[in-house]
Each structure stands twice: as structure tokens, then as C-alpha cells.
Short mmCIF file of N, CA, C and O in Angstrom, two decimals:
data_model
loop_
_atom_site.label_atom_id
_atom_site.label_comp_id
_atom_site.label_asym_id
_atom_site.label_seq_id
_atom_site.Cartn_x
_atom_site.Cartn_y
_atom_site.Cartn_z
N MET A 1 3.38 29.37 -22.09
CA MET A 1 4.67 29.15 -21.94
C MET A 1 4.91 28.46 -21.40
O MET A 1 6.92 29.08 -21.06
N GLU A 2 5.10 27.49 -20.17
CA GLU A 2 5.83 26.81 -19.37
C GLU A 2 6.49 26.14 -20.77
O GLU A 2 8.11 25.92 -20.30
N THR A 3 6.38 25.52 -21.50
CA THR A 3 6.62 25.08 -23.03
C THR A 3 7.37 25.86 -23.84
O THR A 3 9.00 24.54 -23.87
N VAL A 4 6.72 26.73 -24.00
CA VAL A 4 8.79 27.58 -24.84
C VAL A 4 9.88 28.06 -23.42
O VAL A 4 10.91 27.80 -24.30
N ARG A 5 9.29 28.34 -22.55
CA ARG A 5 10.86 27.97 -21.59
C ARG A 5 11.42 26.33 -21.38
O ARG A 5 12.53 27.09 -22.13
N ALA A 6 11.18 24.89 -21.10
CA ALA A 6 11.20 24.18 -21.72
C ALA A 6 11.52 24.71 -22.91
O ALA A 6 12.90 23.71 -22.84
N LEU A 7 11.38 24.85 -24.17
CA LEU A 7 12.69 25.13 -25.38
C LEU A 7 13.03 25.71 -25.35
O LEU A 7 13.91 25.19 -25.42
N LYS A 8 13.00 26.64 -24.75
CA LYS A 8 14.72 27.34 -24.99
C LYS A 8 15.76 27.00 -24.31
O LYS A 8 16.53 26.66 -24.14
N LYS A 9 15.49 25.92 -22.36
CA LYS A 9 16.56 25.86 -21.88
C LYS A 9 16.60 25.12 -22.43
O LYS A 9 17.69 24.28 -22.15
N GLN A 10 16.45 23.67 -24.28
CA GLN A 10 16.32 22.77 -24.08
C GLN A 10 17.75 22.48 -25.14
O GLN A 10 18.67 22.36 -26.31
N PHE A 11 17.07 24.42 -25.91
CA PHE A 11 17.49 24.49 -26.72
C PHE A 11 18.43 25.94 -27.09
O PHE A 11 17.46 26.85 -27.37
N PRO A 12 19.03 26.33 -26.16
CA PRO A 12 19.82 27.83 -26.04
C PRO A 12 20.08 27.95 -26.59
O PRO A 12 20.14 29.24 -26.39
N GLU A 13 20.65 28.12 -28.12
CA GLU A 13 20.91 28.83 -29.17
C GLU A 13 19.51 28.97 -30.35
O GLU A 13 19.87 29.57 -31.62
N GLY A 14 17.98 28.22 -29.14
CA GLY A 14 17.48 28.15 -30.57
C GLY A 14 16.62 29.73 -30.42
O GLY A 14 16.60 30.18 -29.70
N ARG A 15 16.16 30.18 -31.73
CA ARG A 15 15.26 31.48 -32.10
C ARG A 15 13.77 30.56 -31.80
O ARG A 15 13.99 30.10 -32.98
N ILE A 16 13.15 31.44 -30.97
CA ILE A 16 11.62 30.54 -30.04
C ILE A 16 11.03 32.26 -31.40
O ILE A 16 11.11 33.14 -29.71
N ASN A 17 10.04 31.99 -31.36
CA ASN A 17 8.92 32.87 -31.73
C ASN A 17 7.38 32.27 -31.76
O ASN A 17 7.38 31.46 -31.37
N ILE A 18 6.23 33.24 -31.68
CA ILE A 18 4.60 32.56 -31.64
C ILE A 18 4.15 33.76 -31.78
O ILE A 18 4.51 34.20 -32.43
N ASP A 19 3.10 32.91 -32.45
CA ASP A 19 1.78 33.79 -32.82
C ASP A 19 0.82 32.87 -32.43
O ASP A 19 -0.57 32.54 -33.44
N PRO A 20 -0.01 33.59 -31.19
CA PRO A 20 -0.92 34.15 -31.24
C PRO A 20 -2.16 34.21 -32.12
O PRO A 20 -3.16 33.45 -31.90
N ASN A 21 -1.49 35.32 -33.39
CA ASN A 21 -2.73 35.33 -34.61
C ASN A 21 -3.93 36.36 -33.82
O ASN A 21 -5.44 36.34 -34.31
N GLY A 22 -3.63 36.69 -32.89
CA GLY A 22 -4.35 37.42 -32.79
C GLY A 22 -5.82 37.12 -31.38
O GLY A 22 -6.66 37.52 -31.03
N ALA A 23 -5.00 36.48 -31.53
CA ALA A 23 -6.01 35.42 -29.39
C ALA A 23 -5.91 36.02 -28.20
O ALA A 23 -7.05 35.46 -28.55
N TRP A 24 -5.14 35.98 -27.93
CA TRP A 24 -4.99 36.79 -26.51
C TRP A 24 -5.86 38.41 -26.44
O TRP A 24 -6.46 39.32 -27.64
N SER A 25 -5.77 39.57 -25.38
CA SER A 25 -6.33 39.81 -25.76
C SER A 25 -5.28 40.86 -24.58
O SER A 25 -4.45 40.74 -24.80
N LEU A 26 -5.40 42.35 -25.48
CA LEU A 26 -4.07 42.96 -24.54
C LEU A 26 -3.62 43.04 -23.20
O LEU A 26 -2.09 42.46 -23.27
N GLU A 27 -4.57 42.28 -22.55
CA GLU A 27 -3.58 42.79 -21.07
C GLU A 27 -3.77 41.65 -21.11
O GLU A 27 -2.69 40.72 -20.48
N GLU A 28 -4.03 40.28 -21.78
CA GLU A 28 -3.29 39.19 -21.26
C GLU A 28 -1.82 38.33 -22.05
O GLU A 28 -0.87 37.95 -21.23
N ALA A 29 -1.51 39.72 -23.78
CA ALA A 29 -0.60 39.43 -24.37
C ALA A 29 0.13 39.27 -23.64
O ALA A 29 1.48 38.92 -23.46
N ILE A 30 0.30 41.48 -22.69
CA ILE A 30 1.75 41.21 -22.06
C ILE A 30 1.87 40.70 -21.04
O ILE A 30 2.34 40.71 -20.28
N ARG A 31 0.05 40.45 -20.01
CA ARG A 31 1.34 38.35 -18.93
C ARG A 31 1.63 38.25 -19.96
O ARG A 31 2.81 37.62 -18.42
N LEU A 32 1.56 37.53 -20.84
CA LEU A 32 2.17 35.98 -20.56
C LEU A 32 3.33 36.37 -21.67
O LEU A 32 4.58 35.53 -21.60
N CYS A 33 3.81 38.08 -21.89
CA CYS A 33 5.26 37.75 -22.35
C CYS A 33 6.13 38.81 -21.66
O CYS A 33 6.85 39.03 -22.49
N LYS A 34 4.95 39.51 -20.08
CA LYS A 34 6.81 40.21 -19.94
C LYS A 34 7.33 39.91 -19.33
O LYS A 34 8.57 40.66 -19.48
N ASP A 35 7.58 38.76 -19.82
CA ASP A 35 9.10 38.54 -19.07
C ASP A 35 9.99 37.82 -19.82
O ASP A 35 10.96 36.43 -18.88
N MET A 36 9.45 37.64 -21.27
CA MET A 36 9.63 36.48 -22.30
C MET A 36 11.49 37.24 -22.37
O MET A 36 12.19 36.72 -23.48
N HIS A 37 11.99 37.42 -22.23
CA HIS A 37 12.99 38.95 -22.91
C HIS A 37 14.61 37.60 -22.80
O HIS A 37 14.37 36.88 -22.03
N GLY A 38 15.18 37.02 -23.71
CA GLY A 38 16.12 36.25 -23.82
C GLY A 38 14.95 34.76 -24.64
O GLY A 38 16.22 34.23 -24.07
N ILE A 39 13.89 34.44 -24.26
CA ILE A 39 13.81 33.95 -24.75
C ILE A 39 12.72 33.67 -25.80
O ILE A 39 13.25 32.44 -26.96
N LEU A 40 11.84 34.97 -25.37
CA LEU A 40 11.25 35.21 -27.54
C LEU A 40 11.88 36.00 -28.13
O LEU A 40 12.59 37.22 -27.96
N SER A 41 11.91 35.41 -30.17
CA SER A 41 12.71 36.32 -30.41
C SER A 41 12.21 37.42 -30.47
O SER A 41 12.33 38.77 -31.04
N TYR A 42 10.26 37.13 -31.20
CA TYR A 42 9.64 37.74 -31.67
C TYR A 42 7.88 37.51 -31.40
O TYR A 42 7.74 36.13 -31.01
N VAL A 43 7.21 37.98 -31.48
CA VAL A 43 5.98 37.35 -31.40
C VAL A 43 5.46 38.50 -32.48
O VAL A 43 4.85 39.74 -32.51
N GLU A 44 4.07 37.43 -33.21
CA GLU A 44 3.95 37.90 -34.07
C GLU A 44 1.93 37.35 -33.89
O GLU A 44 1.53 36.94 -33.45
N ILE A 45 1.49 38.84 -34.25
CA ILE A 45 -0.22 39.80 -33.74
C ILE A 45 0.10 38.37 -32.22
O ILE A 45 -0.90 38.42 -32.33
N PRO A 46 0.19 39.75 -31.15
CA PRO A 46 -0.02 39.00 -30.03
C PRO A 46 -1.17 38.95 -29.22
O PRO A 46 -2.41 38.93 -29.38
N ALA A 47 -2.40 39.71 -30.21
CA ALA A 47 -2.89 40.45 -29.49
C ALA A 47 -4.20 40.73 -30.27
O ALA A 47 -3.73 40.94 -31.88
N ASP A 48 -5.29 40.41 -30.27
CA ASP A 48 -6.56 40.69 -30.73
C ASP A 48 -7.90 42.66 -30.77
O ASP A 48 -7.34 43.64 -29.96
N GLY A 49 -7.19 43.39 -31.92
CA GLY A 49 -6.94 44.93 -32.42
C GLY A 49 -8.29 44.99 -33.07
O GLY A 49 -9.07 46.31 -33.08
N SER A 50 -10.10 44.65 -32.48
CA SER A 50 -10.97 44.16 -33.20
C SER A 50 -11.41 45.52 -32.37
O SER A 50 -12.14 46.34 -32.89
N ARG A 51 -11.95 46.25 -31.26
CA ARG A 51 -11.59 47.39 -30.52
C ARG A 51 -11.28 48.32 -30.89
O ARG A 51 -11.80 49.48 -30.66
N ILE A 52 -9.87 48.62 -31.42
CA ILE A 52 -8.39 49.64 -32.34
C ILE A 52 -8.33 49.14 -33.06
O ILE A 52 -7.97 47.53 -33.38
N SER A 53 -7.90 50.18 -34.14
CA SER A 53 -7.35 50.05 -34.40
C SER A 53 -6.01 47.97 -33.88
O SER A 53 -5.12 48.90 -33.10
N SER A 54 -5.80 47.76 -34.87
CA SER A 54 -4.93 46.45 -34.14
C SER A 54 -3.54 47.07 -34.69
O SER A 54 -2.47 46.74 -33.74
N ARG A 55 -2.30 47.91 -35.21
CA ARG A 55 -2.02 48.63 -35.04
C ARG A 55 -1.19 49.14 -33.61
O ARG A 55 -0.34 49.51 -33.77
N GLU A 56 -3.25 50.37 -33.22
CA GLU A 56 -2.46 50.73 -32.34
C GLU A 56 -1.98 49.38 -30.79
O GLU A 56 -1.65 49.67 -29.64
N ILE A 57 -3.21 47.96 -30.98
CA ILE A 57 -2.64 47.35 -29.69
C ILE A 57 -0.92 46.71 -30.08
O ILE A 57 -0.51 46.45 -29.23
N MET A 58 0.23 47.01 -31.38
CA MET A 58 0.71 46.51 -31.54
C MET A 58 1.42 46.95 -30.56
O MET A 58 2.13 46.82 -30.19
N ALA A 59 1.69 48.48 -30.83
CA ALA A 59 2.15 49.48 -30.71
C ALA A 59 2.06 49.28 -28.66
O ALA A 59 2.92 49.87 -28.64
N GLU A 60 1.38 49.86 -28.59
CA GLU A 60 0.92 49.44 -26.81
C GLU A 60 1.55 48.16 -26.71
O GLU A 60 1.76 47.48 -25.15
N PHE A 61 1.84 46.96 -27.16
CA PHE A 61 2.63 44.98 -26.54
C PHE A 61 3.93 45.55 -26.82
O PHE A 61 4.44 45.55 -25.85
N LYS A 62 4.50 46.25 -28.11
CA LYS A 62 5.35 47.21 -27.39
C LYS A 62 6.44 48.27 -26.40
O LYS A 62 7.17 47.86 -25.57
N ASN A 63 5.63 49.03 -26.20
CA ASN A 63 5.48 49.71 -25.25
C ASN A 63 6.01 49.09 -23.90
O ASN A 63 6.38 49.86 -22.66
N ALA A 64 4.97 47.80 -23.27
CA ALA A 64 4.32 47.60 -22.49
C ALA A 64 5.43 46.30 -21.79
O ALA A 64 5.78 45.78 -21.23
N THR A 65 5.87 45.71 -23.45
CA THR A 65 6.83 44.89 -23.22
C THR A 65 8.18 44.95 -23.91
O THR A 65 9.84 44.02 -23.30
N ASN A 66 9.25 46.00 -24.58
CA ASN A 66 10.10 46.16 -25.43
C ASN A 66 10.44 44.49 -26.13
O ASN A 66 11.09 44.74 -26.41
N LEU A 67 9.04 43.83 -26.10
CA LEU A 67 9.63 42.85 -27.03
C LEU A 67 9.46 43.17 -28.55
O LEU A 67 8.88 44.27 -29.18
N PRO A 68 10.15 42.65 -29.84
CA PRO A 68 9.95 42.62 -31.07
C PRO A 68 8.59 42.17 -31.30
O PRO A 68 8.14 41.19 -31.33
N VAL A 69 7.77 42.75 -32.99
CA VAL A 69 6.48 42.15 -32.48
C VAL A 69 6.53 41.96 -34.63
O VAL A 69 7.08 43.15 -34.99
N ALA A 70 5.81 40.92 -35.21
CA ALA A 70 6.22 40.90 -36.42
C ALA A 70 4.22 40.96 -36.82
O ALA A 70 3.26 40.79 -35.71
N THR A 71 3.70 40.68 -38.07
CA THR A 71 2.70 41.05 -38.84
C THR A 71 2.77 40.79 -40.07
O THR A 71 3.67 41.05 -41.04
N ASN A 72 1.94 40.14 -40.64
CA ASN A 72 2.30 39.88 -41.62
C ASN A 72 0.72 40.03 -42.93
O ASN A 72 -0.39 39.42 -43.62
N MET A 73 0.00 41.12 -41.43
CA MET A 73 -1.65 41.51 -41.71
C MET A 73 -1.32 42.50 -41.38
O MET A 73 -3.21 42.95 -41.95
N ILE A 74 -1.54 43.33 -40.96
CA ILE A 74 -1.90 45.65 -40.74
C ILE A 74 -0.09 46.16 -40.96
O ILE A 74 -1.10 46.87 -41.10
N ALA A 75 0.36 45.58 -42.25
CA ALA A 75 0.74 46.48 -42.78
C ALA A 75 0.59 46.50 -43.96
O ALA A 75 1.94 45.52 -44.65
N THR A 76 -1.03 45.53 -44.43
CA THR A 76 -0.09 44.61 -46.57
C THR A 76 -0.28 45.57 -47.87
O THR A 76 -0.31 45.10 -48.29
N ASN A 77 -0.05 46.65 -47.39
CA ASN A 77 -0.26 47.60 -48.41
C ASN A 77 0.57 49.28 -47.78
O ASN A 77 0.58 49.38 -47.13
N TRP A 78 0.95 50.21 -48.68
CA TRP A 78 1.09 51.88 -48.06
C TRP A 78 0.57 52.16 -47.14
O TRP A 78 1.35 52.79 -46.22
N ARG A 79 -0.69 52.56 -47.76
CA ARG A 79 -1.28 53.45 -46.25
C ARG A 79 -1.42 52.45 -44.67
O ARG A 79 -1.25 53.17 -44.16
N GLN A 80 -1.18 50.77 -44.64
CA GLN A 80 -1.13 51.17 -44.03
C GLN A 80 -0.12 50.53 -43.39
O GLN A 80 0.75 50.60 -42.10
N PHE A 81 0.66 50.46 -44.26
CA PHE A 81 2.64 51.28 -44.04
C PHE A 81 2.35 51.59 -43.18
O PHE A 81 4.24 51.47 -42.28
N TYR A 82 2.27 53.22 -44.00
CA TYR A 82 2.67 54.33 -43.25
C TYR A 82 2.48 54.25 -41.36
O TYR A 82 3.08 55.07 -40.88
N HIS A 83 1.58 54.15 -41.57
CA HIS A 83 0.60 54.26 -40.10
C HIS A 83 0.96 53.33 -38.95
O HIS A 83 1.47 53.51 -38.23
N ALA A 84 1.18 51.91 -39.03
CA ALA A 84 2.98 51.23 -38.82
C ALA A 84 3.69 51.55 -38.37
O ALA A 84 3.83 51.95 -36.92
N ALA A 85 4.10 52.28 -39.19
CA ALA A 85 5.73 52.83 -39.10
C ALA A 85 5.63 54.56 -38.41
O ALA A 85 6.27 54.57 -37.19
N ALA A 86 4.59 55.29 -38.35
CA ALA A 86 4.57 56.28 -37.98
C ALA A 86 4.42 56.03 -35.95
O ALA A 86 4.98 56.91 -35.21
N LEU A 87 3.25 54.40 -36.02
CA LEU A 87 3.28 55.17 -34.56
C LEU A 87 4.42 53.02 -34.53
O LEU A 87 4.21 53.30 -32.62
N LYS A 88 5.24 52.98 -34.67
CA LYS A 88 6.58 52.32 -35.08
C LYS A 88 5.94 50.84 -33.92
O LYS A 88 6.22 50.59 -32.90
N ALA A 89 4.73 50.59 -34.21
CA ALA A 89 4.08 49.23 -34.39
C ALA A 89 4.86 47.86 -34.51
O ALA A 89 4.08 46.81 -33.76
N VAL A 90 5.77 48.31 -36.06
CA VAL A 90 5.47 46.64 -36.11
C VAL A 90 7.20 47.17 -36.22
O VAL A 90 7.96 48.01 -36.55
N ASP A 91 8.04 45.37 -36.48
CA ASP A 91 9.69 45.75 -36.11
C ASP A 91 9.75 44.54 -37.58
O ASP A 91 10.53 44.79 -38.20
N ILE A 92 8.83 43.83 -37.67
CA ILE A 92 9.42 42.68 -38.72
C ILE A 92 8.08 42.50 -39.72
O ILE A 92 6.60 42.45 -39.54
#
């Protein structure tokens, strides 16, 4: 995250997003991203959803950080999209 902050400082008009691809736990994702407003444009699949639904993890992350989230993995058909939309789990 230090590197992300340095990039934003060097390129203040740049849009910076990250894709941990579920590598972090929910707790790690929240801790690392909660103070990144104005730095990150969005986070893609921030945390692992193996213990519970990835959609629930994304919704919890959004509620805790107020950062937009993206996915190309958890809303890939109409049934998944419905659940993601109902939970307000995905922005992008």
C-alpha cells in the first residue's frame, strides 16, 4: 500500500485500482484498504470467500471501507448477478 500511495502522489490524476484476486482475508483487506479513499478508484476481489459466499465478503468489505468493488468472478450468470445485486456487493 506504500507503493500505491507513492504512485498516487507521483500521478495525482491517475486512476489506481488493485486486484488482490482474493489473496487477503476479509480482515486484511479492510485493514489495508480502509484509509485509501481518494487513492484507490476501486478494489477487485479483495478477499477470499472460501468460508462464506464471496458476495457476502464483498458486501462486508464495501460496508467497512466504502470503496467501490469490482469482479469478473462472482457474478458471471444471471443467478449470481441477482444475488450480487441484492447484497449490493459489486459496483463494477
